[in-house]
């Protein structure tokens, strides 16, 4: 959630379908000064007219997150529903699935089957209206509702979900507006996690290798956004070498081009543990692990005998029985949860200011929309 670089509030792609919202948002986000020149407002009038039309559209949403059920149950539900994102986007539904939330937004007719099927058996909330949805998505993008307050991954996850939706649909425009508004508020209020994923991993490494003991090899299992973020953060600097374990080396080589200056070797899962490496350290940074893949990883890790395994998957990759002979830290371990608690305790006092910032921006936009 935080190894990737934070985007600025105005960093939207140059797409003609988003320029209306982007230009209108730039006016609203100029530190919300009341001294905007008439010329600037006039230049953005067409953009506001476009945004006004989208904000008047009858949009609805349903959502459930980790505050409404257990984080583990939420992660299981999210993993179950995530594969439907592309198909739902074709019907005009924006589906946001992260390890701690499942949220769907669109016109009411498009959402009818979701609450009856995908969310059956769970208590969930409904939301109605473009303004309410923009507010909710802004709060999510700001990481105010994240399990780790201040993390940045959720805004990238939201951006990726939005990109699946037809840019001509109102929900695309409203969601982009909410995303940019939340990112800007997070930046203004400096609502930044002190313990993001890469920092947590660094601290656990420091704890496991004390008194100047040199670590040997860092293994990163997974090549998705989180894995690449860890590579780019330099978390492997203390190690003799860094190895990324992937089932698709060819695809990963293309994804790692931005990190050409870092020395990274690739390995297939079956190759793990050719011999014991007691001074190695393993980070599991993927949630895409089926039973077959888990069995391969389990056998390889038992052979490897690493100093520690840190599992950043919301659904632990190894069962308690599989990990009993390993030093295994999951996101639900006391050691890991302590980092989250410390971070959230520091940032929680900023939540009222963050929410007020978002509300002030919404009011500014609504004033211009009603002008």
One Martini backbone bead per residue (centre of mass of N, CA, C, O) as a GRO file, in nm:
protein
  371
    1UNK     BB    1   0.045   0.066  -0.003
    2UNK     BB    2   0.352   0.254  -0.018
    3UNK     BB    3   0.582   0.215  -0.233
    4UNK     BB    4   0.443   0.375  -0.414
    5UNK     BB    5   0.407   0.659  -0.563
    6UNK     BB    6   0.266   0.955  -0.518
    7UNK     BB    7   0.010   1.129  -0.640
    8UNK     BB    8  -0.105   1.396  -0.763
    9UNK     BB    9  -0.401   1.562  -0.792
   10UNK     BB   10  -0.337   1.635  -1.116
   11UNK     BB   11  -0.266   1.322  -1.213
   12UNK     BB   12  -0.412   1.295  -1.497
   13UNK     BB   13  -0.495   1.174  -1.774
   14UNK     BB   14  -0.492   1.247  -2.124
   15UNK     BB   15  -0.833   1.265  -2.145
   16UNK     BB   16  -1.112   1.395  -2.290
   17UNK     BB   17  -1.314   1.259  -2.074
   18UNK     BB   18  -1.149   1.411  -1.813
   19UNK     BB   19  -1.115   1.724  -1.848
   20UNK     BB   20  -1.359   1.840  -1.708
   21UNK     BB   21  -1.297   1.742  -1.424
   22UNK     BB   22  -1.003   1.837  -1.407
   23UNK     BB   23  -1.053   2.144  -1.442
   24UNK     BB   24  -1.260   2.178  -1.217
   25UNK     BB   25  -1.075   2.069  -0.994
   26UNK     BB   26  -0.849   2.276  -1.010
   27UNK     BB   27  -1.025   2.503  -0.906
   28UNK     BB   28  -1.115   2.365  -0.634
   29UNK     BB   29  -0.788   2.298  -0.548
   30UNK     BB   30  -0.674   2.600  -0.510
   31UNK     BB   31  -0.683   2.605  -0.193
   32UNK     BB   32  -0.962   2.747  -0.182
   33UNK     BB   33  -0.960   3.023  -0.290
   34UNK     BB   34  -1.153   3.331  -0.314
   35UNK     BB   35  -0.943   3.479  -0.542
   36UNK     BB   36  -1.051   3.407  -0.801
   37UNK     BB   37  -1.062   3.473  -1.109
   38UNK     BB   38  -1.288   3.534  -1.354
   39UNK     BB   39  -1.127   3.407  -1.580
   40UNK     BB   40  -1.090   3.128  -1.456
   41UNK     BB   41  -1.390   3.061  -1.429
   42UNK     BB   42  -1.459   3.098  -1.728
   43UNK     BB   43  -1.266   2.876  -1.837
   44UNK     BB   44  -1.438   2.649  -1.649
   45UNK     BB   45  -1.744   2.646  -1.721
   46UNK     BB   46  -1.770   2.396  -1.902
   47UNK     BB   47  -1.668   2.196  -1.694
   48UNK     BB   48  -1.894   2.245  -1.487
   49UNK     BB   49  -2.127   2.165  -1.669
   50UNK     BB   50  -2.036   1.874  -1.696
   51UNK     BB   51  -2.030   1.808  -1.393
   52UNK     BB   52  -2.323   1.875  -1.329
   53UNK     BB   53  -2.447   1.644  -1.493
   54UNK     BB   54  -2.316   1.413  -1.333
   55UNK     BB   55  -2.422   1.504  -1.041
   56UNK     BB   56  -2.737   1.456  -1.138
   57UNK     BB   57  -2.704   1.170  -1.141
   58UNK     BB   58  -2.841   0.856  -1.064
   59UNK     BB   59  -2.659   0.716  -0.808
   60UNK     BB   60  -2.522   0.409  -0.675
   61UNK     BB   61  -2.440   0.205  -0.371
   62UNK     BB   62  -2.230  -0.062  -0.239
   63UNK     BB   63  -2.091  -0.163   0.093
   64UNK     BB   64  -1.794  -0.331   0.237
   65UNK     BB   65  -1.589  -0.360   0.534
   66UNK     BB   66  -1.366  -0.411   0.802
   67UNK     BB   67  -1.583  -0.253   1.000
   68UNK     BB   68  -1.827  -0.488   0.940
   69UNK     BB   69  -1.602  -0.707   0.964
   70UNK     BB   70  -1.370  -0.920   0.930
   71UNK     BB   71  -1.077  -0.910   0.766
   72UNK     BB   72  -1.083  -1.205   0.667
   73UNK     BB   73  -1.369  -1.209   0.548
   74UNK     BB   74  -1.312  -0.977   0.353
   75UNK     BB   75  -1.085  -1.110   0.191
   76UNK     BB   76  -1.253  -1.348   0.085
   77UNK     BB   77  -1.469  -1.184  -0.062
   78UNK     BB   78  -1.283  -1.025  -0.249
   79UNK     BB   79  -1.155  -1.272  -0.395
   80UNK     BB   80  -1.432  -1.373  -0.512
   81UNK     BB   81  -1.513  -1.091  -0.674
   82UNK     BB   82  -1.277  -0.970  -0.844
   83UNK     BB   83  -1.314  -1.132  -1.128
   84UNK     BB   84  -1.583  -0.938  -1.206
   85UNK     BB   85  -1.492  -0.649  -1.289
   86UNK     BB   86  -1.498  -0.645  -1.601
   87UNK     BB   87  -1.792  -0.736  -1.646
   88UNK     BB   88  -1.920  -0.505  -1.479
   89UNK     BB   89  -1.805  -0.268  -1.644
   90UNK     BB   90  -1.978  -0.336  -1.901
   91UNK     BB   91  -2.249  -0.251  -1.717
   92UNK     BB   92  -2.150   0.016  -1.539
   93UNK     BB   93  -1.963  -0.101  -1.304
   94UNK     BB   94  -1.794  -0.010  -1.013
   95UNK     BB   95  -1.531  -0.215  -0.887
   96UNK     BB   96  -1.407  -0.239  -0.547
   97UNK     BB   97  -1.120  -0.440  -0.459
   98UNK     BB   98  -0.986  -0.524  -0.153
   99UNK     BB   99  -0.871  -0.661   0.138
  100UNK     BB  100  -1.110  -0.449   0.293
  101UNK     BB  101  -1.308  -0.440   0.023
  102UNK     BB  102  -1.652  -0.395  -0.118
  103UNK     BB  103  -1.742  -0.198  -0.410
  104UNK     BB  104  -2.041  -0.055  -0.575
  105UNK     BB  105  -2.102   0.148  -0.880
  106UNK     BB  106  -2.407   0.302  -1.016
  107UNK     BB  107  -2.677   0.225  -1.155
  108UNK     BB  108  -2.938   0.071  -1.014
  109UNK     BB  109  -2.990  -0.149  -1.235
  110UNK     BB  110  -2.681  -0.258  -1.218
  111UNK     BB  111  -2.702  -0.348  -0.890
  112UNK     BB  112  -2.922  -0.565  -0.823
  113UNK     BB  113  -2.744  -0.840  -0.829
  114UNK     BB  114  -2.527  -0.791  -0.612
  115UNK     BB  115  -2.685  -0.795  -0.334
  116UNK     BB  116  -2.820  -1.084  -0.398
  117UNK     BB  117  -2.531  -1.236  -0.439
  118UNK     BB  118  -2.238  -1.134  -0.355
  119UNK     BB  119  -2.369  -1.013  -0.059
  120UNK     BB  120  -2.477  -1.258   0.053
  121UNK     BB  121  -2.479  -1.265   0.414
  122UNK     BB  122  -2.424  -0.956   0.432
  123UNK     BB  123  -2.358  -0.659   0.575
  124UNK     BB  124  -2.459  -0.346   0.423
  125UNK     BB  125  -2.424  -0.048   0.244
  126UNK     BB  126  -2.590   0.238   0.127
  127UNK     BB  127  -2.574   0.466  -0.160
  128UNK     BB  128  -2.675   0.808  -0.266
  129UNK     BB  129  -2.539   0.988  -0.496
  130UNK     BB  130  -2.282   1.169  -0.625
  131UNK     BB  131  -2.180   1.318  -0.375
  132UNK     BB  132  -2.162   1.074  -0.183
  133UNK     BB  133  -1.969   0.913  -0.364
  134UNK     BB  134  -1.740   1.116  -0.382
  135UNK     BB  135  -1.687   1.119  -0.082
  136UNK     BB  136  -1.624   0.822  -0.038
  137UNK     BB  137  -1.389   0.803  -0.250
  138UNK     BB  138  -1.216   1.021  -0.119
  139UNK     BB  139  -1.174   0.877   0.151
  140UNK     BB  140  -1.040   0.632   0.030
  141UNK     BB  141  -0.806   0.779  -0.126
  142UNK     BB  142  -0.697   0.901   0.156
  143UNK     BB  143  -0.711   0.646   0.373
  144UNK     BB  144  -0.941   0.669   0.603
  145UNK     BB  145  -1.045   0.340   0.552
  146UNK     BB  146  -0.794   0.203   0.625
  147UNK     BB  147  -0.612  -0.016   0.803
  148UNK     BB  148  -0.381   0.175   0.699
  149UNK     BB  149  -0.325   0.473   0.767
  150UNK     BB  150  -0.194   0.655   0.484
  151UNK     BB  151  -0.198   0.484   0.254
  152UNK     BB  152  -0.146   0.448  -0.118
  153UNK     BB  153  -0.265   0.197  -0.267
  154UNK     BB  154  -0.574   0.255  -0.283
  155UNK     BB  155  -0.561   0.475  -0.507
  156UNK     BB  156  -0.454   0.279  -0.725
  157UNK     BB  157  -0.687   0.079  -0.711
  158UNK     BB  158  -0.904   0.280  -0.790
  159UNK     BB  159  -0.785   0.366  -1.060
  160UNK     BB  160  -0.796   0.083  -1.189
  161UNK     BB  161  -1.106   0.052  -1.167
  162UNK     BB  162  -1.187   0.298  -1.337
  163UNK     BB  163  -1.045   0.208  -1.610
  164UNK     BB  164  -1.275  -0.015  -1.676
  165UNK     BB  165  -1.458   0.216  -1.736
  166UNK     BB  166  -1.653   0.402  -1.914
  167UNK     BB  167  -1.573   0.741  -1.971
  168UNK     BB  168  -1.887   0.824  -2.048
  169UNK     BB  169  -1.969   0.771  -1.768
  170UNK     BB  170  -2.067   0.907  -1.476
  171UNK     BB  171  -1.901   0.726  -1.277
  172UNK     BB  172  -1.628   0.804  -1.387
  173UNK     BB  173  -1.636   1.109  -1.325
  174UNK     BB  174  -1.697   1.090  -1.020
  175UNK     BB  175  -1.458   0.907  -0.941
  176UNK     BB  176  -1.231   1.092  -1.036
  177UNK     BB  177  -1.304   1.320  -0.852
  178UNK     BB  178  -1.270   1.162  -0.584
  179UNK     BB  179  -0.978   1.079  -0.622
  180UNK     BB  180  -0.850   1.364  -0.646
  181UNK     BB  181  -0.962   1.475  -0.382
  182UNK     BB  182  -0.826   1.267  -0.190
  183UNK     BB  183  -0.532   1.312  -0.272
  184UNK     BB  184  -0.521   1.613  -0.199
  185UNK     BB  185  -0.595   1.588   0.101
  186UNK     BB  186  -0.363   1.405   0.185
  187UNK     BB  187  -0.141   1.606   0.107
  188UNK     BB  188  -0.227   1.856   0.273
  189UNK     BB  189  -0.248   1.679   0.559
  190UNK     BB  190  -0.030   1.461   0.579
  191UNK     BB  191  -0.162   1.158   0.530
  192UNK     BB  192   0.099   0.958   0.632
  193UNK     BB  193   0.245   0.671   0.661
  194UNK     BB  194   0.493   0.542   0.876
  195UNK     BB  195   0.377   0.231   0.831
  196UNK     BB  196   0.446   0.078   0.576
  197UNK     BB  197   0.524  -0.202   0.421
  198UNK     BB  198   0.833  -0.146   0.378
  199UNK     BB  199   0.885  -0.055   0.673
  200UNK     BB  200   0.801  -0.312   0.813
  201UNK     BB  201   1.006  -0.491   0.676
  202UNK     BB  202   1.258  -0.340   0.770
  203UNK     BB  203   1.209  -0.381   1.079
  204UNK     BB  204   1.215  -0.689   1.075
  205UNK     BB  205   1.496  -0.719   0.960
  206UNK     BB  206   1.643  -0.564   1.189
  207UNK     BB  207   1.552  -0.770   1.410
  208UNK     BB  208   1.684  -1.035   1.269
  209UNK     BB  209   1.953  -0.840   1.204
  210UNK     BB  210   2.184  -0.809   1.437
  211UNK     BB  211   2.495  -0.691   1.508
  212UNK     BB  212   2.586  -0.689   1.189
  213UNK     BB  213   2.441  -0.907   1.049
  214UNK     BB  214   2.450  -1.051   0.740
  215UNK     BB  215   2.249  -1.078   0.491
  216UNK     BB  216   2.173  -1.254   0.210
  217UNK     BB  217   1.870  -1.326   0.082
  218UNK     BB  218   1.604  -1.185  -0.105
  219UNK     BB  219   1.261  -1.281  -0.118
  220UNK     BB  220   1.012  -1.217  -0.373
  221UNK     BB  221   0.672  -1.306  -0.381
  222UNK     BB  222   0.580  -1.145  -0.647
  223UNK     BB  223   0.470  -0.905  -0.934
  224UNK     BB  224   0.307  -0.688  -0.839
  225UNK     BB  225   0.254  -0.391  -0.701
  226UNK     BB  226   0.383  -0.468  -0.428
  227UNK     BB  227   0.643  -0.604  -0.525
  228UNK     BB  228   0.750  -0.364  -0.695
  229UNK     BB  229   0.749  -0.164  -0.461
  230UNK     BB  230   0.964  -0.308  -0.293
  231UNK     BB  231   1.188  -0.293  -0.497
  232UNK     BB  232   1.182   0.027  -0.532
  233UNK     BB  233   1.243   0.091  -0.214
  234UNK     BB  234   1.510  -0.079  -0.118
  235UNK     BB  235   1.475  -0.331   0.084
  236UNK     BB  236   1.748  -0.496  -0.040
  237UNK     BB  237   2.021  -0.344   0.040
  238UNK     BB  238   2.138  -0.548   0.271
  239UNK     BB  239   2.164  -0.754   0.056
  240UNK     BB  240   2.331  -0.950  -0.161
  241UNK     BB  241   2.040  -1.033  -0.282
  242UNK     BB  242   1.763  -1.037  -0.527
  243UNK     BB  243   1.462  -1.240  -0.548
  244UNK     BB  244   1.213  -1.318  -0.787
  245UNK     BB  245   0.910  -1.488  -0.761
  246UNK     BB  246   0.779  -1.649  -1.061
  247UNK     BB  247   0.558  -1.776  -1.321
  248UNK     BB  248   0.641  -1.503  -1.517
  249UNK     BB  249   0.931  -1.396  -1.632
  250UNK     BB  250   0.869  -1.247  -1.898
  251UNK     BB  251   0.669  -1.040  -1.782
  252UNK     BB  252   0.852  -0.926  -1.555
  253UNK     BB  253   1.076  -0.800  -1.725
  254UNK     BB  254   0.894  -0.572  -1.828
  255UNK     BB  255   0.807  -0.456  -1.542
  256UNK     BB  256   1.130  -0.405  -1.458
  257UNK     BB  257   1.244  -0.169  -1.633
  258UNK     BB  258   1.232   0.072  -1.419
  259UNK     BB  259   1.462  -0.128  -1.252
  260UNK     BB  260   1.747  -0.150  -1.406
  261UNK     BB  261   1.943  -0.053  -1.157
  262UNK     BB  262   1.854  -0.322  -1.036
  263UNK     BB  263   1.953  -0.623  -0.885
  264UNK     BB  264   1.763  -0.887  -1.034
  265UNK     BB  265   1.642  -1.205  -0.986
  266UNK     BB  266   1.494  -1.495  -1.128
  267UNK     BB  267   1.228  -1.729  -1.013
  268UNK     BB  268   1.090  -2.024  -0.978
  269UNK     BB  269   0.913  -2.192  -0.747
  270UNK     BB  270   1.059  -2.477  -0.789
  271UNK     BB  271   1.360  -2.343  -0.708
  272UNK     BB  272   1.318  -2.338  -0.423
  273UNK     BB  273   1.545  -2.481  -0.208
  274UNK     BB  274   1.824  -2.620  -0.294
  275UNK     BB  275   1.916  -2.484  -0.019
  276UNK     BB  276   1.996  -2.376   0.270
  277UNK     BB  277   1.905  -2.025   0.404
  278UNK     BB  278   1.935  -1.881   0.714
  279UNK     BB  279   1.996  -1.565   0.585
  280UNK     BB  280   1.722  -1.543   0.476
  281UNK     BB  281   1.440  -1.357   0.319
  282UNK     BB  282   1.076  -1.349   0.311
  283UNK     BB  283   0.831  -1.213   0.072
  284UNK     BB  284   0.484  -1.211   0.048
  285UNK     BB  285   0.329  -1.040  -0.258
  286UNK     BB  286   0.064  -1.236  -0.289
  287UNK     BB  287  -0.285  -1.359  -0.360
  288UNK     BB  288  -0.216  -1.567  -0.607
  289UNK     BB  289  -0.298  -1.863  -0.439
  290UNK     BB  290  -0.318  -2.180  -0.487
  291UNK     BB  291  -0.289  -2.500  -0.395
  292UNK     BB  292  -0.051  -2.568  -0.578
  293UNK     BB  293   0.126  -2.322  -0.507
  294UNK     BB  294   0.139  -2.371  -0.204
  295UNK     BB  295   0.283  -2.644  -0.215
  296UNK     BB  296   0.538  -2.539  -0.351
  297UNK     BB  297   0.613  -2.326  -0.139
  298UNK     BB  298   0.625  -2.501   0.110
  299UNK     BB  299   0.854  -2.689   0.019
  300UNK     BB  300   1.064  -2.467  -0.044
  301UNK     BB  301   1.068  -2.326   0.242
  302UNK     BB  302   1.152  -2.575   0.405
  303UNK     BB  303   1.427  -2.600   0.255
  304UNK     BB  304   1.537  -2.304   0.303
  305UNK     BB  305   1.525  -2.186   0.593
  306UNK     BB  306   1.448  -1.907   0.682
  307UNK     BB  307   1.446  -1.664   0.906
  308UNK     BB  308   1.194  -1.518   0.751
  309UNK     BB  309   0.834  -1.476   0.699
  310UNK     BB  310   0.650  -1.230   0.511
  311UNK     BB  311   0.295  -1.191   0.490
  312UNK     BB  312   0.097  -0.967   0.269
  313UNK     BB  313  -0.149  -1.135   0.269
  314UNK     BB  314  -0.488  -1.137   0.350
  315UNK     BB  315  -0.445  -1.444   0.278
  316UNK     BB  316  -0.280  -1.672   0.403
  317UNK     BB  317  -0.067  -1.889   0.248
  318UNK     BB  318  -0.015  -2.032   0.520
  319UNK     BB  319  -0.075  -2.253   0.736
  320UNK     BB  320  -0.027  -2.340   1.053
  321UNK     BB  321   0.088  -2.620   0.985
  322UNK     BB  322   0.295  -2.523   0.764
  323UNK     BB  323   0.436  -2.291   0.974
  324UNK     BB  324   0.547  -2.432   1.242
  325UNK     BB  325   0.868  -2.448   1.121
  326UNK     BB  326   0.836  -2.132   1.093
  327UNK     BB  327   0.911  -1.790   1.060
  328UNK     BB  328   0.587  -1.647   1.071
  329UNK     BB  329   0.446  -1.341   0.924
  330UNK     BB  330   0.144  -1.203   0.939
  331UNK     BB  331  -0.115  -0.966   0.932
  332UNK     BB  332  -0.222  -1.126   1.216
  333UNK     BB  333   0.012  -1.070   1.374
  334UNK     BB  334   0.125  -0.909   1.644
  335UNK     BB  335   0.371  -0.774   1.518
  336UNK     BB  336   0.214  -0.640   1.282
  337UNK     BB  337  -0.019  -0.496   1.442
  338UNK     BB  338   0.162  -0.297   1.596
  339UNK     BB  339   0.230  -0.116   1.359
  340UNK     BB  340  -0.059  -0.028   1.296
  341UNK     BB  341  -0.130   0.092   1.571
  342UNK     BB  342   0.088   0.311   1.574
  343UNK     BB  343   0.004   0.456   1.318
  344UNK     BB  344  -0.301   0.511   1.390
  345UNK     BB  345  -0.249   0.674   1.647
  346UNK     BB  346  -0.106   0.913   1.497
  347UNK     BB  347  -0.345   0.972   1.267
  348UNK     BB  348  -0.633   0.997   1.390
  349UNK     BB  349  -0.631   1.311   1.465
  350UNK     BB  350  -0.651   1.388   1.139
  351UNK     BB  351  -0.935   1.308   1.036
  352UNK     BB  352  -1.108   1.568   1.069
  353UNK     BB  353  -0.934   1.735   0.869
  354UNK     BB  354  -0.972   1.554   0.625
  355UNK     BB  355  -1.282   1.570   0.609
  356UNK     BB  356  -1.296   1.880   0.592
  357UNK     BB  357  -1.144   1.908   0.328
  358UNK     BB  358  -1.347   1.752   0.154
  359UNK     BB  359  -1.596   1.927   0.221
  360UNK     BB  360  -1.483   2.194   0.114
  361UNK     BB  361  -1.459   2.102  -0.178
  362UNK     BB  362  -1.753   2.027  -0.224
  363UNK     BB  363  -1.866   2.308  -0.169
  364UNK     BB  364  -1.716   2.458  -0.388
  365UNK     BB  365  -1.834   2.298  -0.625
  366UNK     BB  366  -2.137   2.343  -0.562
  367UNK     BB  367  -2.133   2.647  -0.595
  368UNK     BB  368  -2.047   2.642  -0.898
  369UNK     BB  369  -2.279   2.454  -0.999
  370UNK     BB  370  -2.511   2.669  -0.897
  371UNK     BB  371  -2.424   2.933  -1.074
   0.00000   0.00000   0.00000
